[in-house]
Amino acid sequence: ARIGEVARKTKETDVKVRINLDGTGVCQSDTGIPFLDHMLDQIASHGLFDVNVKAKGDLHIDDHHTNEDIALALGTALLQALGDRKGISRFGDFTAPLDEALVHVVLDLSGRPFLAYDMEIPTERVGTYDTQLVEHFFQSLVNTSGMTLHIRKLSGKNSHHIIEACFKAFARALRKATEYDERRMGSIPSSKGVLSRA
């Protein structure tokens, strides 16, 4: 199994993340941020990854540091789990609907971190979760995983639906990108012969 495991501790947070890319969609998350737990469950369930996240953070201030450090750790764990990336499909895209919301995600496990984020979310909060943190989550994940990620909202009025469609589309696109391409016969999917952060 392709597994990544990261522990990240700062003065602001204490985060432990484990991801199994060849899992069955089991999620165990305890972040102290209920809506983020719900979104991590979408990544696991729709990506068919096993995701374990435990986090304690300075939530008495706000959710910013905890949201960020979970994403940084998840990106690092993903980087570990991918290893040399031999035989993977590398590219993934998916468009996910949730009622009136429709979100398109395209990604490339290129080793080059880049985020294009085009998501207008109508409200400032979903429950207690600051909707600005969605972009920050994906930027942090991109920075440590070395992923090129494009996210675009095609339609949607309900903030919960928009964000959940985003996470579902991300999960399915990542699933496509991490799956093995039998025709590659274990080769690295790059004309350069290498995919890395360097």
Coordinates of C-alpha atoms in Angstrom, one line a residue, residues 1-4 18-28 41 43-52 78 81 171 174-175 178-180:
A1 CA 0.0 0.0 0.0
R2 CA 1.1 3.6 -0.7
I3 CA 1.0 5.2 2.7
G4 CA 2.1 8.6 3.9
R18 CA -2.1 9.4 7.7
I19 CA -3.3 8.6 4.1
N20 CA -3.4 5.3 2.3
L21 CA -3.9 5.9 -1.4
D22 CA -5.0 2.2 -1.9
G23 CA -7.6 2.3 0.8
T24 CA -11.4 1.7 0.8
G25 CA -12.6 5.2 1.7
V26 CA -12.4 5.0 5.5
C27 CA -12.1 8.4 7.3
Q28 CA -11.3 9.0 10.9
D41 CA -14.7 12.6 4.8
I43 CA -11.9 13.2 0.2
A44 CA -11.7 9.7 1.7
S45 CA -15.1 8.5 0.6
H46 CA -15.0 9.7 -3.0
G47 CA -11.3 9.2 -3.5
L48 CA -11.3 5.7 -1.9
F49 CA -8.4 6.8 0.3
D50 CA -8.1 5.9 4.0
V51 CA -7.6 9.2 5.8
N52 CA -6.8 9.6 9.4
L78 CA 0.4 12.6 -0.1
A81 CA 2.6 8.1 -0.4
A171 CA -11.3 13.6 -4.4
L174 CA -7.0 12.8 -7.2
R175 CA -8.3 9.3 -7.4
T178 CA -3.1 8.4 -8.4
E179 CA -4.5 5.2 -10.0
Y180 CA -2.1 3.0 -12.0

